PDB file of C-alpha atoms in Angstrom:
ATOM      1  CA  MET A   6       0.000   0.000   0.000  1.00  0.00           C
ATOM      2  CA  SER A   7       1.144   3.532  -0.745  1.00  0.00           C
ATOM      3  CA  ASN A   8       2.753   5.277   2.212  1.00  0.00           C
ATOM      4  CA  ALA A   9       1.918   8.922   1.411  1.00  0.00           C
ATOM      5  CA  ILE A  10      -1.627   9.635   0.242  1.00  0.00           C
ATOM      6  CA  LEU A  11      -3.051  12.987  -0.763  1.00  0.00           C
ATOM      7  CA  LEU A  12      -6.655  13.156   0.470  1.00  0.00           C
ATOM      8  CA  THR A  13      -8.843  15.808  -1.145  1.00  0.00           C
ATOM      9  CA  GLY A  14     -12.233  16.874   0.222  1.00  0.00           C
ATOM     10  CA  ALA A  15     -10.871  16.175   3.693  1.00  0.00           C
ATOM     11  CA  HIS A  16     -13.683  18.004   5.490  1.00  0.00           C
ATOM     12  CA  GLY A  17     -16.454  15.944   3.894  1.00  0.00           C
ATOM     13  CA  MET A  18     -18.590  13.046   5.065  1.00  0.00           C
ATOM     14  CA  LEU A  19     -16.630  10.283   3.360  1.00  0.00           C
ATOM     15  CA  ALA A  20     -13.198  11.707   4.157  1.00  0.00           C
ATOM     16  CA  ALA A  21     -14.065  11.777   7.860  1.00  0.00           C
ATOM     17  CA  ASP A  22     -14.365   7.987   7.807  1.00  0.00           C
ATOM     18  CA  VAL A  23     -11.381   7.564   5.494  1.00  0.00           C
ATOM     19  CA  LYS A  24      -9.307   9.322   8.160  1.00  0.00           C
ATOM     20  CA  LEU A  25     -10.907   7.316  10.965  1.00  0.00           C
ATOM     21  CA  LEU A  26     -10.065   3.982   9.328  1.00  0.00           C
ATOM     22  CA  LYS A  27      -6.612   4.902   8.044  1.00  0.00           C
ATOM     23  CA  PRO A  28      -4.288   1.870   8.251  1.00  0.00           C
ATOM     24  CA  ALA A  29      -1.146   2.091  10.329  1.00  0.00           C
ATOM     25  CA  GLY A  30       1.899   3.333   8.467  1.00  0.00           C
ATOM     26  CA  ILE A  31      -0.038   5.541   6.061  1.00  0.00           C
ATOM     27  CA  ALA A  32       0.722   9.272   5.997  1.00  0.00           C
ATOM     28  CA  LEU A  33      -2.321  11.273   4.931  1.00  0.00           C
ATOM     29  CA  ILE A  34      -1.838  14.693   3.380  1.00  0.00           C
ATOM     30  CA  GLU A  35      -5.241  16.193   4.183  1.00  0.00           C
ATOM     31  CA  THR A  36      -6.565  18.975   1.969  1.00  0.00           C
ATOM     32  CA  ASP A  37      -9.835  20.717   1.327  1.00  0.00           C
ATOM     33  CA  VAL A  38     -10.454  23.707  -0.919  1.00  0.00           C
ATOM     34  CA  ALA A  39      -8.618  26.098   1.435  1.00  0.00           C
ATOM     35  CA  GLU A  40      -5.406  24.054   1.165  1.00  0.00           C
ATOM     36  CA  LEU A  41      -5.764  22.873  -2.435  1.00  0.00           C
ATOM     37  CA  ASP A  42      -8.251  23.997  -5.052  1.00  0.00           C
ATOM     38  CA  ILE A  43      -8.380  21.009  -7.384  1.00  0.00           C
ATOM     39  CA  THR A  44     -10.053  23.131 -10.086  1.00  0.00           C
ATOM     40  CA  ASN A  45      -6.757  25.034 -10.443  1.00  0.00           C
ATOM     41  CA  ALA A  46      -4.414  22.921 -12.578  1.00  0.00           C
ATOM     42  CA  ASP A  47      -1.290  24.893 -11.669  1.00  0.00           C
ATOM     43  CA  ALA A  48      -2.071  24.664  -7.959  1.00  0.00           C
ATOM     44  CA  VAL A  49      -2.539  20.901  -8.215  1.00  0.00           C
ATOM     45  CA  ASP A  50       0.765  20.482 -10.032  1.00  0.00           C
ATOM     46  CA  ALA A  51       2.664  22.682  -7.578  1.00  0.00           C
ATOM     47  CA  PHE A  52       1.143  21.002  -4.526  1.00  0.00           C
ATOM     48  CA  CYS A  53       2.033  17.518  -5.767  1.00  0.00           C
ATOM     49  CA  ALA A  54       5.532  18.653  -6.682  1.00  0.00           C
ATOM     50  CA  ARG A  55       6.075  19.904  -3.107  1.00  0.00           C
ATOM     51  CA  ASN A  56       4.460  17.008  -1.252  1.00  0.00           C
ATOM     52  CA  ARG A  57       5.187  14.074  -3.580  1.00  0.00           C
ATOM     53  CA  PRO A  58       2.338  11.712  -2.640  1.00  0.00           C
ATOM     54  CA  ASP A  59       2.349   8.144  -3.916  1.00  0.00           C
ATOM     55  CA  LEU A  60      -1.401   8.138  -4.441  1.00  0.00           C
ATOM     56  CA  VAL A  61      -4.241  10.671  -4.641  1.00  0.00           C
ATOM     57  CA  LEU A  62      -7.603   9.776  -3.071  1.00  0.00           C
ATOM     58  CA  ASN A  63     -10.157  12.242  -4.414  1.00  0.00           C
ATOM     59  CA  CYS A  64     -13.133  12.651  -2.078  1.00  0.00           C
ATOM     60  CA  ALA A  65     -13.889  16.182  -3.267  1.00  0.00           C
ATOM     61  CA  ALA A  66     -17.181  16.592  -5.118  1.00  0.00           C
ATOM     62  CA  TYR A  67     -20.043  18.951  -5.860  1.00  0.00           C
ATOM     63  CA  THR A  68     -23.058  16.942  -4.652  1.00  0.00           C
ATOM     64  CA  ALA A  69     -25.973  19.411  -4.680  1.00  0.00           C
ATOM     65  CA  VAL A  70     -27.942  17.500  -7.313  1.00  0.00           C
ATOM     66  CA  ASP A  71     -30.741  20.036  -7.770  1.00  0.00           C
ATOM     67  CA  LYS A  72     -28.620  23.186  -7.422  1.00  0.00           C
ATOM     68  CA  ALA A  73     -26.332  21.841 -10.145  1.00  0.00           C
ATOM     69  CA  GLU A  74     -29.086  22.573 -12.659  1.00  0.00           C
ATOM     70  CA  THR A  75     -28.442  26.291 -12.122  1.00  0.00           C
ATOM     71  CA  GLU A  76     -24.796  26.029 -10.994  1.00  0.00           C
ATOM     72  CA  ILE A  77     -23.608  23.900 -13.881  1.00  0.00           C
ATOM     73  CA  GLU A  78     -20.233  25.637 -14.261  1.00  0.00           C
ATOM     74  CA  LEU A  79     -19.392  25.210 -10.580  1.00  0.00           C
ATOM     75  CA  ALA A  80     -20.473  21.565 -10.683  1.00  0.00           C
ATOM     76  CA  ARG A  81     -18.385  21.002 -13.808  1.00  0.00           C
ATOM     77  CA  ALA A  82     -15.349  22.689 -12.276  1.00  0.00           C
ATOM     78  CA  VAL A  83     -15.378  20.440  -9.198  1.00  0.00           C
ATOM     79  CA  ASN A  84     -16.702  17.197 -10.687  1.00  0.00           C
ATOM     80  CA  ALA A  85     -15.013  17.256 -14.098  1.00  0.00           C
ATOM     81  CA  ALA A  86     -12.149  19.762 -14.287  1.00  0.00           C
ATOM     82  CA  GLY A  87     -10.903  18.904 -10.791  1.00  0.00           C
ATOM     83  CA  PRO A  88     -10.574  15.156 -11.402  1.00  0.00           C
ATOM     84  CA  ALA A  89      -9.041  15.907 -14.816  1.00  0.00           C
ATOM     85  CA  ASN A  90      -6.356  18.067 -13.193  1.00  0.00           C
ATOM     86  CA  LEU A  91      -5.592  15.393 -10.613  1.00  0.00           C
ATOM     87  CA  ALA A  92      -5.499  12.643 -13.250  1.00  0.00           C
ATOM     88  CA  ARG A  93      -3.091  14.533 -15.504  1.00  0.00           C
ATOM     89  CA  VAL A  94      -0.706  15.294 -12.655  1.00  0.00           C
ATOM     90  CA  CYS A  95      -0.868  11.684 -11.492  1.00  0.00           C
ATOM     91  CA  ALA A  96      -0.123  10.463 -15.007  1.00  0.00           C
ATOM     92  CA  ARG A  97       2.876  12.806 -15.376  1.00  0.00           C
ATOM     93  CA  ARG A  98       4.307  11.978 -11.970  1.00  0.00           C
ATOM     94  CA  GLY A  99       3.609   8.242 -11.909  1.00  0.00           C
ATOM     95  CA  MET A 100       1.097   8.430  -9.072  1.00  0.00           C
ATOM     96  CA  ARG A 101      -2.112   6.425  -8.758  1.00  0.00           C
ATOM     97  CA  LEU A 102      -5.490   8.153  -8.594  1.00  0.00           C
ATOM     98  CA  VAL A 103      -8.485   6.808  -6.683  1.00  0.00           C
ATOM     99  CA  HIS A 104     -11.691   8.701  -7.412  1.00  0.00           C
ATOM    100  CA  VAL A 105     -15.227   8.362  -6.022  1.00  0.00           C
ATOM    101  CA  SER A 106     -18.160   8.543  -8.429  1.00  0.00           C
ATOM    102  CA  THR A 107     -21.879   7.852  -8.401  1.00  0.00           C
ATOM    103  CA  ASP A 108     -24.773   5.684  -9.550  1.00  0.00           C
ATOM    104  CA  PHE A 109     -26.216   8.824 -11.186  1.00  0.00           C
ATOM    105  CA  VAL A 110     -23.966   8.265 -14.222  1.00  0.00           C
ATOM    106  CA  PHE A 111     -26.526   5.636 -15.282  1.00  0.00           C
ATOM    107  CA  GLU A 112     -29.890   6.453 -16.803  1.00  0.00           C
ATOM    108  CA  GLY A 113     -31.561   4.103 -14.337  1.00  0.00           C
ATOM    109  CA  ASP A 114     -34.525   3.083 -16.480  1.00  0.00           C
ATOM    110  CA  GLY A 115     -33.902  -0.669 -16.238  1.00  0.00           C
ATOM    111  CA  SER A 116     -34.493  -3.248 -13.543  1.00  0.00           C
ATOM    112  CA  HIS A 117     -31.188  -5.124 -13.252  1.00  0.00           C
ATOM    113  CA  LEU A 118     -28.231  -4.561 -10.946  1.00  0.00           C
ATOM    114  CA  LEU A 119     -25.872  -2.195 -12.735  1.00  0.00           C
ATOM    115  CA  ALA A 120     -22.412  -3.618 -13.380  1.00  0.00           C
ATOM    116  CA  GLU A 121     -19.211  -1.724 -14.041  1.00  0.00           C
ATOM    117  CA  ASP A 122     -19.415  -2.381 -17.789  1.00  0.00           C
ATOM    118  CA  ASP A 123     -22.986  -1.185 -18.203  1.00  0.00           C
ATOM    119  CA  THR A 124     -23.166   1.854 -20.453  1.00  0.00           C
ATOM    120  CA  PRO A 125     -23.425   5.197 -18.617  1.00  0.00           C
ATOM    121  CA  ALA A 126     -26.185   7.556 -19.763  1.00  0.00           C
ATOM    122  CA  PRO A 127     -26.297  10.434 -17.283  1.00  0.00           C
ATOM    123  CA  ARG A 128     -29.302  12.738 -17.003  1.00  0.00           C
ATOM    124  CA  GLY A 129     -29.137  16.105 -15.303  1.00  0.00           C
ATOM    125  CA  ALA A 130     -26.247  18.481 -14.720  1.00  0.00           C
ATOM    126  CA  TYR A 131     -24.798  16.737 -11.661  1.00  0.00           C
ATOM    127  CA  ALA A 132     -24.832  13.346 -13.367  1.00  0.00           C
ATOM    128  CA  ARG A 133     -23.280  14.688 -16.569  1.00  0.00           C
ATOM    129  CA  THR A 134     -20.447  16.423 -14.730  1.00  0.00           C
ATOM    130  CA  LYS A 135     -19.650  13.307 -12.708  1.00  0.00           C
ATOM    131  CA  ARG A 136     -19.477  11.283 -15.916  1.00  0.00           C
ATOM    132  CA  GLU A 137     -17.271  13.940 -17.517  1.00  0.00           C
ATOM    133  CA  GLY A 138     -14.902  13.509 -14.580  1.00  0.00           C
ATOM    134  CA  GLU A 139     -14.785   9.757 -15.146  1.00  0.00           C
ATOM    135  CA  ILE A 140     -14.009  10.197 -18.848  1.00  0.00           C
ATOM    136  CA  ALA A 141     -11.248  12.720 -18.107  1.00  0.00           C
ATOM    137  CA  ILE A 142      -9.591  10.246 -15.736  1.00  0.00           C
ATOM    138  CA  GLU A 143      -9.779   7.474 -18.336  1.00  0.00           C
ATOM    139  CA  GLN A 144      -8.195   9.697 -20.969  1.00  0.00           C
ATOM    140  CA  ALA A 145      -5.343  11.069 -18.832  1.00  0.00           C
ATOM    141  CA  GLY A 146      -3.245   7.960 -19.364  1.00  0.00           C
ATOM    142  CA  GLY A 147      -2.277   7.214 -15.770  1.00  0.00           C
ATOM    143  CA  ALA A 148      -3.097   4.484 -13.248  1.00  0.00           C
ATOM    144  CA  TRP A 149      -6.594   4.925 -11.827  1.00  0.00           C
ATOM    145  CA  LEU A 150      -9.416   3.383  -9.846  1.00  0.00           C
ATOM    146  CA  ILE A 151     -12.945   4.808  -9.917  1.00  0.00           C
ATOM    147  CA  VAL A 152     -15.286   3.562  -7.197  1.00  0.00           C
ATOM    148  CA  ARG A 153     -18.958   4.250  -7.855  1.00  0.00           C
ATOM    149  CA  THR A 154     -21.310   4.343  -4.901  1.00  0.00           C
ATOM    150  CA  SER A 155     -24.912   5.317  -4.134  1.00  0.00           C
ATOM    151  CA  TRP A 156     -27.252   6.812  -1.527  1.00  0.00           C
ATOM    152  CA  LEU A 157     -24.390   7.711   0.796  1.00  0.00           C
ATOM    153  CA  PHE A 158     -25.068   8.456   4.464  1.00  0.00           C
ATOM    154  CA  GLY A 159     -22.706   9.170   7.338  1.00  0.00           C
ATOM    155  CA  LEU A 160     -22.182  11.032  10.573  1.00  0.00           C
ATOM    156  CA  ARG A 161     -20.733  14.225   9.098  1.00  0.00           C
ATOM    157  CA  GLY A 162     -23.102  16.566   7.287  1.00  0.00           C
ATOM    158  CA  ASN A 163     -26.613  15.961   6.030  1.00  0.00           C
ATOM    159  CA  SER A 164     -27.928  12.514   5.195  1.00  0.00           C
ATOM    160  CA  PHE A 165     -31.255  10.868   4.435  1.00  0.00           C
ATOM    161  CA  PRO A 166     -31.572   8.906   7.699  1.00  0.00           C
ATOM    162  CA  ALA A 167     -30.643  12.007   9.706  1.00  0.00           C
ATOM    163  CA  THR A 168     -33.419  13.876   7.930  1.00  0.00           C
ATOM    164  CA  MET A 169     -35.881  11.087   8.729  1.00  0.00           C
ATOM    165  CA  LEU A 170     -34.957  11.263  12.416  1.00  0.00           C
ATOM    166  CA  LYS A 171     -35.518  15.011  12.371  1.00  0.00           C
ATOM    167  CA  LEU A 172     -38.911  14.624  10.705  1.00  0.00           C
ATOM    168  CA  ALA A 173     -39.898  11.963  13.228  1.00  0.00           C
ATOM    169  CA  HIS A 174     -39.411  14.505  16.013  1.00  0.00           C
ATOM    170  CA  GLU A 175     -41.128  17.352  14.175  1.00  0.00           C
ATOM    171  CA  LYS A 176     -44.054  15.619  12.487  1.00  0.00           C
ATOM    172  CA  SER A 177     -46.512  12.792  13.021  1.00  0.00           C
ATOM    173  CA  ALA A 178     -46.946  12.069   9.303  1.00  0.00           C
ATOM    174  CA  TRP A 179     -45.035  12.673   6.090  1.00  0.00           C
ATOM    175  CA  SER A 180     -44.547  11.130   2.645  1.00  0.00           C
ATOM    176  CA  VAL A 181     -41.507   9.586   0.989  1.00  0.00           C
ATOM    177  CA  VAL A 182     -41.097   8.526  -2.639  1.00  0.00           C
ATOM    178  CA  ASN A 183     -41.551   4.830  -3.294  1.00  0.00           C
ATOM    179  CA  ASP A 184     -40.727   4.578  -7.002  1.00  0.00           C
ATOM    180  CA  GLN A 185     -36.956   5.141  -6.936  1.00  0.00           C
ATOM    181  CA  THR A 186     -34.838   2.093  -6.104  1.00  0.00           C
ATOM    182  CA  GLY A 187     -31.183   1.968  -5.137  1.00  0.00           C
ATOM    183  CA  ARG A 188     -28.737   0.651  -2.551  1.00  0.00           C
ATOM    184  CA  PRO A 189     -27.852   2.726   0.539  1.00  0.00           C
ATOM    185  CA  THR A 190     -24.192   3.037   1.517  1.00  0.00           C
ATOM    186  CA  TYR A 191     -22.782   3.844   4.944  1.00  0.00           C
ATOM    187  CA  SER A 192     -19.787   6.134   4.488  1.00  0.00           C
ATOM    188  CA  ARG A 193     -17.792   4.140   7.039  1.00  0.00           C
ATOM    189  CA  ASP A 194     -18.262   0.969   4.999  1.00  0.00           C
ATOM    190  CA  LEU A 195     -17.284   2.785   1.810  1.00  0.00           C
ATOM    191  CA  ALA A 196     -14.155   4.129   3.509  1.00  0.00           C
ATOM    192  CA  ALA A 197     -13.188   0.603   4.565  1.00  0.00           C
ATOM    193  CA  ALA A 198     -13.830  -0.597   1.011  1.00  0.00           C
ATOM    194  CA  LEU A 199     -11.583   2.126  -0.412  1.00  0.00           C
ATOM    195  CA  TRP A 200      -8.734   1.115   1.877  1.00  0.00           C
ATOM    196  CA  SER A 201      -9.210  -2.539   0.870  1.00  0.00           C
ATOM    197  CA  LEU A 202      -9.133  -1.690  -2.825  1.00  0.00           C
ATOM    198  CA  ILE A 203      -6.093   0.551  -2.409  1.00  0.00           C
ATOM    199  CA  ALA A 204      -4.260  -2.244  -0.572  1.00  0.00           C
ATOM    200  CA  ILE A 205      -4.745  -4.704  -3.453  1.00  0.00           C
ATOM    201  CA  ARG A 206      -4.006  -2.043  -6.089  1.00  0.00           C
ATOM    202  CA  ALA A 207      -7.383  -2.474  -7.760  1.00  0.00           C
ATOM    203  CA  ALA A 208      -7.823  -0.617 -11.036  1.00  0.00           C
ATOM    204  CA  GLY A 209     -10.594   0.373 -13.413  1.00  0.00           C
ATOM    205  CA  TYR A 210     -14.183   0.689 -12.257  1.00  0.00           C
ATOM    206  CA  VAL A 211     -15.483  -0.959  -9.079  1.00  0.00           C
ATOM    207  CA  HIS A 212     -18.933  -0.534  -7.562  1.00  0.00           C
ATOM    208  CA  PHE A 213     -19.468  -0.481  -3.812  1.00  0.00           C
ATOM    209  CA  CYS A 214     -22.610  -0.043  -1.753  1.00  0.00           C
ATOM    210  CA  ASN A 215     -24.280  -1.965   1.031  1.00  0.00           C
ATOM    211  CA  GLU A 216     -26.133  -5.157   0.204  1.00  0.00           C
ATOM    212  CA  GLY A 217     -29.810  -5.062  -0.706  1.00  0.00           C
ATOM    213  CA  ALA A 218     -31.913  -2.749  -2.850  1.00  0.00           C
ATOM    214  CA  CYS A 219     -34.738  -0.645  -1.457  1.00  0.00           C
ATOM    215  CA  THR A 220     -36.814   2.444  -2.180  1.00  0.00           C
ATOM    216  CA  TRP A 221     -36.492   5.727  -0.316  1.00  0.00           C
ATOM    217  CA  TYR A 222     -39.763   4.824   1.409  1.00  0.00           C
ATOM    218  CA  ASP A 223     -38.305   1.496   2.585  1.00  0.00           C
ATOM    219  CA  PHE A 224     -35.209   3.324   3.805  1.00  0.00           C
ATOM    220  CA  ALA A 225     -37.323   5.824   5.728  1.00  0.00           C
ATOM    221  CA  VAL A 226     -39.518   3.194   7.395  1.00  0.00           C
ATOM    222  CA  GLU A 227     -36.503   1.160   8.506  1.00  0.00           C
ATOM    223  CA  THR A 228     -34.735   4.250   9.817  1.00  0.00           C
ATOM    224  CA  VAL A 229     -37.685   5.210  12.003  1.00  0.00           C
ATOM    225  CA  ARG A 230     -38.183   1.617  13.188  1.00  0.00           C
ATOM    226  CA  GLN A 231     -34.553   1.268  14.232  1.00  0.00           C
ATOM    227  CA  GLY A 232     -34.542   4.805  15.626  1.00  0.00           C
ATOM    228  CA  LYS A 233     -37.325   3.867  18.000  1.00  0.00           C
ATOM    229  CA  ASP A 234     -35.604   0.624  18.970  1.00  0.00           C
ATOM    230  CA  LEU A 235     -32.433   2.550  19.835  1.00  0.00           C
ATOM    231  CA  GLY A 236     -34.200   5.328  21.705  1.00  0.00           C
ATOM    232  CA  LEU A 237     -33.421   8.026  19.166  1.00  0.00           C
ATOM    233  CA  ILE A 238     -37.167   8.505  18.704  1.00  0.00           C
ATOM    234  CA  PRO A 239     -39.688   8.051  21.548  1.00  0.00           C
ATOM    235  CA  ARG A 240     -41.401   4.683  21.120  1.00  0.00           C
ATOM    236  CA  ASP A 241     -44.841   6.196  21.619  1.00  0.00           C
ATOM    237  CA  LYS A 242     -44.249   8.994  19.103  1.00  0.00           C
ATOM    238  CA  LYS A 243     -46.756   8.779  16.239  1.00  0.00           C
ATOM    239  CA  THR A 244     -44.888   8.390  12.942  1.00  0.00           C
ATOM    240  CA  VAL A 245     -46.942   7.622   9.854  1.00  0.00           C
ATOM    241  CA  ILE A 246     -44.872   7.488   6.673  1.00  0.00           C
ATOM    242  CA  SER A 247     -46.851   7.279   3.446  1.00  0.00           C
ATOM    243  CA  PRO A 248     -45.448   6.115   0.110  1.00  0.00           C
ATOM    244  CA  CYS A 249     -45.796   8.534  -2.789  1.00  0.00           C
ATOM    245  CA  ALA A 250     -44.730   8.905  -6.407  1.00  0.00           C
ATOM    246  CA  THR A 251     -41.826  11.044  -7.584  1.00  0.00           C
ATOM    247  CA  ARG A 252     -44.231  13.171  -9.630  1.00  0.00           C
ATOM    248  CA  GLU A 253     -45.844  14.314  -6.366  1.00  0.00           C
ATOM    249  CA  PHE A 254     -42.545  15.935  -5.341  1.00  0.00           C
ATOM    250  CA  PRO A 255     -41.108  17.433  -8.540  1.00  0.00           C
ATOM    251  CA  ARG A 256     -37.439  18.372  -8.324  1.00  0.00           C
ATOM    252  CA  PRO A 257     -35.238  20.367 -10.716  1.00  0.00           C
ATOM    253  CA  ALA A 258     -32.947  17.419 -11.506  1.00  0.00           C
ATOM    254  CA  PRO A 259     -34.070  14.003 -12.780  1.00  0.00           C
ATOM    255  CA  ARG A 260     -33.364  10.930 -10.656  1.00  0.00           C
ATOM    256  CA  PRO A 261     -32.710   7.358 -11.822  1.00  0.00           C
ATOM    257  CA  TRP A 262     -35.711   5.105 -11.247  1.00  0.00           C
ATOM    258  CA  TYR A 263     -33.510   2.059 -10.673  1.00  0.00           C
ATOM    259  CA  SER A 264     -29.819   2.561  -9.906  1.00  0.00           C
ATOM    260  CA  ALA A 265     -28.969  -0.415  -7.699  1.00  0.00           C
ATOM    261  CA  LEU A 266     -25.296  -1.199  -8.285  1.00  0.00           C
ATOM    262  CA  SER A 267     -23.901  -4.712  -8.539  1.00  0.00           C
ATOM    263  CA  THR A 268     -21.068  -5.343  -6.081  1.00  0.00           C
ATOM    264  CA  ALA A 269     -20.059  -8.726  -7.512  1.00  0.00           C
ATOM    265  CA  LYS A 270     -16.745  -7.358  -8.795  1.00  0.00           C
ATOM    266  CA  PHE A 271     -15.876  -5.872  -5.404  1.00  0.00           C
ATOM    267  CA  THR A 272     -16.639  -9.169  -3.681  1.00  0.00           C
ATOM    268  CA  GLY A 273     -14.553 -11.052  -6.226  1.00  0.00           C
ATOM    269  CA  LEU A 274     -11.597  -8.728  -5.751  1.00  0.00           C
ATOM    270  CA  THR A 275     -11.644  -8.578  -1.961  1.00  0.00           C
ATOM    271  CA  GLY A 276     -13.421 -11.775  -0.925  1.00  0.00           C
ATOM    272  CA  ALA A 277     -15.582  -9.667   1.393  1.00  0.00           C
ATOM    273  CA  PRO A 278     -19.186  -9.060   0.310  1.00  0.00           C
ATOM    274  CA  PRO A 279     -20.765  -5.834   1.588  1.00  0.00           C
ATOM    275  CA  ARG A 280     -23.018  -6.212   4.611  1.00  0.00           C
ATOM    276  CA  PRO A 281     -26.771  -5.514   4.378  1.00  0.00           C
ATOM    277  CA  TRP A 282     -27.786  -1.867   4.422  1.00  0.00           C
ATOM    278  CA  GLN A 283     -30.055  -2.496   7.415  1.00  0.00           C
ATOM    279  CA  GLU A 284     -27.055  -3.630   9.482  1.00  0.00           C
ATOM    280  CA  ALA A 285     -24.987  -0.661   8.333  1.00  0.00           C
ATOM    281  CA  LEU A 286     -27.882   1.663   9.179  1.00  0.00           C
ATOM    282  CA  HIS A 287     -28.021   0.213  12.687  1.00  0.00           C
ATOM    283  CA  ASP A 288     -24.339   0.957  13.231  1.00  0.00           C
ATOM    284  CA  PHE A 289     -24.789   4.495  11.877  1.00  0.00           C
ATOM    285  CA  LEU A 290     -27.723   5.146  14.224  1.00  0.00           C
ATOM    286  CA  LEU A 291     -25.845   3.671  17.182  1.00  0.00           C
ATOM    287  CA  ALA A 292     -22.804   5.831  16.413  1.00  0.00           C
ATOM    288  CA  ARG A 293     -25.084   8.856  16.144  1.00  0.00           C
ATOM    289  CA  LYS A 294     -26.638   8.016  19.508  1.00  0.00           C
ATOM    290  CA  ASN A 295     -23.246   7.702  21.148  1.00  0.00           C
ATOM    291  CA  SER A 296     -21.668  10.751  19.542  1.00  0.00           C
TER     292      SER A 296
END
């Protein structure tokens, strides 16, 4: 495993768990936009020349899916130009690049688990810019690994289960869409997966998410059920969650209807299949309770 790793997006949800699970003997060079603006090619080159990392782990991303429709240039700068700058520097300097991408690069109109060799067809500004970043990395000519994930939740920042807990305290009834299907991913599990893939020098595309597909409605119901079991929500609190259609909550950006990722390649590479999302959710809620 590489000894000196440049970590971008170090203040984000995923990076928090990357740092938490860092293997012994690894030196992390932690940066966020204040220390290194990855959209500035000259800054990236100069920073890598000074610090000489063996590997770059890019956790920086523009993730505001709906705002990207009106902030397309900012989304493109972070999600496409930034990874391109990192990839070109890595290629010139013989460093490996590990980049995190998304299920949104797929159209999501099918009904099968999406494998790494399925054809991307992004819809919406966020999705297009993430795919542009992938293509730029492919074309840079260096050594790279792109890990696609989905429905990420973690302790730092906003997340879907955290929102459901908040709603459970504020409301007695609310609706959640039941016609979008994917696979939730606990950021701590993704961080562990990244370290495993780095250790075996995996390359190309690899998908990682927790086991089991569900809808946002399923995810919400399970979050509230476990929240009550763990005492994060009073057991006698009335919580009625109703399923609804996406068309009842129109959003600026389109969402995939079915974007459940296959993790067969990850399991084959590491010998460790992802755990069920319900188990990962339990650990997230327990960590939230104890934090």
